[in-house]
Structures are given as C-alpha cells and as structure tokens.
PDB file of C-alpha atoms in Angstrom:
ATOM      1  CA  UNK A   1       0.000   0.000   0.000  1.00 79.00           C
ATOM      2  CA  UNK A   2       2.923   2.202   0.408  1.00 85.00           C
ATOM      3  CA  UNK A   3       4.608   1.761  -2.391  1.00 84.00           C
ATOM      4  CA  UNK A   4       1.050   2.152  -4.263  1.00 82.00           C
ATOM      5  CA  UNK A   5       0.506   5.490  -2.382  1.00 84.00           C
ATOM      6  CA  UNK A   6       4.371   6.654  -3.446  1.00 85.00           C
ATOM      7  CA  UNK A   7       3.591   6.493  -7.305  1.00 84.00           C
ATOM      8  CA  UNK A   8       0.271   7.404  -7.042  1.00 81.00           C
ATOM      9  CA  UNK A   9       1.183  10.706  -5.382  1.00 83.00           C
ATOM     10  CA  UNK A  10       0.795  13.823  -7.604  1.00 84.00           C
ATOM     11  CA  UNK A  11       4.472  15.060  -7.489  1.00 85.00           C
ATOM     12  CA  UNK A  12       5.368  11.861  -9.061  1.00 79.00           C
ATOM     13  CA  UNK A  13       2.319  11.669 -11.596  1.00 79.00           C
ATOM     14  CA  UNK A  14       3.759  15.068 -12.243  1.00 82.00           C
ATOM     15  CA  UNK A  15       6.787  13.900 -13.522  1.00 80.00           C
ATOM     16  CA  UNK A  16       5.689  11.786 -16.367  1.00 75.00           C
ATOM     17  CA  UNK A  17       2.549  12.526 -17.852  1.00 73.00           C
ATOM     18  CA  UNK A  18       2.696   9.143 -19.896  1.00 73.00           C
ATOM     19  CA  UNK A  19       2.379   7.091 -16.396  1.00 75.00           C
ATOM     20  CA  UNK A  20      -0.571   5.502 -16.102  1.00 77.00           C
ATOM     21  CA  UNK A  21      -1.014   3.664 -12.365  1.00 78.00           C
ATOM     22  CA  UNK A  22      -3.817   0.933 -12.001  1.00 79.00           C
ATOM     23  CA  UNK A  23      -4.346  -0.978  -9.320  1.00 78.00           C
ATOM     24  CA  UNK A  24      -5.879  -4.390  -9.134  1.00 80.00           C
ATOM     25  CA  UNK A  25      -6.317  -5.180  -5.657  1.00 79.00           C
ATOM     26  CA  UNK A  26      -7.569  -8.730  -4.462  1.00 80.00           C
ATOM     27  CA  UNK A  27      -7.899 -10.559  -1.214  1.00 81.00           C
ATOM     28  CA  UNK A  28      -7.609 -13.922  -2.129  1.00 84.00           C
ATOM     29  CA  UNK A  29      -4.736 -15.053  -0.113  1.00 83.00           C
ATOM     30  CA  UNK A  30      -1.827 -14.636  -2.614  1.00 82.00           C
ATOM     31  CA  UNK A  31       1.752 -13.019  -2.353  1.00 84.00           C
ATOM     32  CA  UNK A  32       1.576  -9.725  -2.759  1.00 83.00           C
ATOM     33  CA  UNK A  33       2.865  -8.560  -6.186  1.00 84.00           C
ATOM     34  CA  UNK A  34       3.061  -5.378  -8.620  1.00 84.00           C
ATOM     35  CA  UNK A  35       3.305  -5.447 -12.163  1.00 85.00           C
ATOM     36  CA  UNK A  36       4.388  -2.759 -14.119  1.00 85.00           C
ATOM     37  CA  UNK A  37       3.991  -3.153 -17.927  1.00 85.00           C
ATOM     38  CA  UNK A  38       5.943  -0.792 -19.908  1.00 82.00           C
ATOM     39  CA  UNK A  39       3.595   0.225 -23.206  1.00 78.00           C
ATOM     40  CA  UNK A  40       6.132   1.418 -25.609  1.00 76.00           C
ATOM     41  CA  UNK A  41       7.752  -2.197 -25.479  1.00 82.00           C
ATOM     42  CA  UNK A  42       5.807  -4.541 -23.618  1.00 83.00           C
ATOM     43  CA  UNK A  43       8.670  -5.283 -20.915  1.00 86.00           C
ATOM     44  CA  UNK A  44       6.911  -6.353 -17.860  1.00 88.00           C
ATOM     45  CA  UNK A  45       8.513  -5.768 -14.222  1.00 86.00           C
ATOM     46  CA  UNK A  46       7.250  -8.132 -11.545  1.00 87.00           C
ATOM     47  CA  UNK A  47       8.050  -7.472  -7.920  1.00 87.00           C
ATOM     48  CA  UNK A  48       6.765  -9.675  -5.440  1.00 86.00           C
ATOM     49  CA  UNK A  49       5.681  -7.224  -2.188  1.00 80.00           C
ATOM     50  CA  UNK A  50       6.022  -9.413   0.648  1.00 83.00           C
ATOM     51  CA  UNK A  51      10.047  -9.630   0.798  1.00 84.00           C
ATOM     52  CA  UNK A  52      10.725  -6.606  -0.628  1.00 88.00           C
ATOM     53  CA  UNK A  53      10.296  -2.783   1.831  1.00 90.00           C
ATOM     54  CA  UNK A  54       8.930  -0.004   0.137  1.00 89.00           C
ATOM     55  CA  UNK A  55      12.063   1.583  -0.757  1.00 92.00           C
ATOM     56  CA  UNK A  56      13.708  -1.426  -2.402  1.00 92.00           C
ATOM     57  CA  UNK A  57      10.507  -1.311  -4.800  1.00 89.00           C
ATOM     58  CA  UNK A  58      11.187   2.022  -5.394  1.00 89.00           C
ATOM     59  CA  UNK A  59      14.655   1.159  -6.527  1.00 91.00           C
ATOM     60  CA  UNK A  60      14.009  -1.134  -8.352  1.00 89.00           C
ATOM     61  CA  UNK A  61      11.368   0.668 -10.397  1.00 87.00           C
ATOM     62  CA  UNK A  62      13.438   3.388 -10.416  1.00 87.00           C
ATOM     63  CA  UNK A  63      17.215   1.715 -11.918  1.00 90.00           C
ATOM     64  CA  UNK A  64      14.579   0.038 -14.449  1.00 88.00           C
ATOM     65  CA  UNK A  65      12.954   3.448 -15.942  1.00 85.00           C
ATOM     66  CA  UNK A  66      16.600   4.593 -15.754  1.00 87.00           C
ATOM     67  CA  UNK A  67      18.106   1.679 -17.652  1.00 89.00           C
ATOM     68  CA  UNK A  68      15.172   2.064 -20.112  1.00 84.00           C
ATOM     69  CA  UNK A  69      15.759   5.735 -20.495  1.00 84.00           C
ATOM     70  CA  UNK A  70      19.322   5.496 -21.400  1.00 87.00           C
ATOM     71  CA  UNK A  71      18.140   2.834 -24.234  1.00 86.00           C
ATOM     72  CA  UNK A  72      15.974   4.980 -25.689  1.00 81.00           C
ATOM     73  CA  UNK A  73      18.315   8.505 -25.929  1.00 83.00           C
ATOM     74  CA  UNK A  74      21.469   5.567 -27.292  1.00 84.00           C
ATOM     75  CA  UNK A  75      18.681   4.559 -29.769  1.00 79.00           C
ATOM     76  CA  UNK A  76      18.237   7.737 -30.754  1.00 76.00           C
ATOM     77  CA  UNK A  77      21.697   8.834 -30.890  1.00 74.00           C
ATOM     78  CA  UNK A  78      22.685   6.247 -33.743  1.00 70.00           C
ATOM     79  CA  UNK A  79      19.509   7.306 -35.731  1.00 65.00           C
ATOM     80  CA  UNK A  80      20.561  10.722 -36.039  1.00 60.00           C
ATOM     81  CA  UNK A  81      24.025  11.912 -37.844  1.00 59.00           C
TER      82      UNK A  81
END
C-alpha cells in the first residue's frame, strides 16, 4: 500500500505525464505482487511485495525506468548523424 501510495502521489504523476497507475487489488490469499507493464515495449517488471520494503521497490522501479531511459536517448543517438 505504500509503495502504491508513493507512485500514485501527484508530485510523481507530475513527472511523467505518460504514467498511467492501475491498481488491481484482491484478497484472495496470494503473495503480494506489482506489475508494471511498460507500453512502448511490452517489458513487464514483476516485484513480489512481501520480501521486498517499500524503498527497495522504489529502486528497483526506479534503476529500471533509468536503464530504459538510457536505451531509448542511445537509440536515438545512432539514428541521427
């Protein structure tokens, strides 16, 4: 729920417009896990909720839209002359 609350908060919504946060939440026993499911390339980033602290989901989400960021501007970097 915290880590929910984090990226739901409007200073980070603020950040990147393209974010879209949904949140499927069930009581049927199971570990808790988010999914985040990139749209420009379908990469899906599964963190199971129930080892993990709020901060080390963070992270994680965080080094990921990094990593992915620096992909895209190389990318674009050998398409232009």
């Amino acid at each position: 729920r915290k880590f929910l609350g984090c990226i739901n908060h409007k200073r980070i919504q603020a950040t990147n417009k393209n974010c879209e946060v949904t949140a499927d939440v069930r009581h049927d026993g199971v570990e808790p896990a988010f999914v985040v499911t990139y749209l420009f390339d379908g990469e899906r980033l599964i963190m199971k909720g129930a080892n993990l602290t709020t901060i080390e989901m963070l992270t994680a989400l965080g080094s990921r839209c990094n990593a992915k960021e620096l992909k895209e501007e190389q990318k674009g970097k050998k398409k232009s002359p």
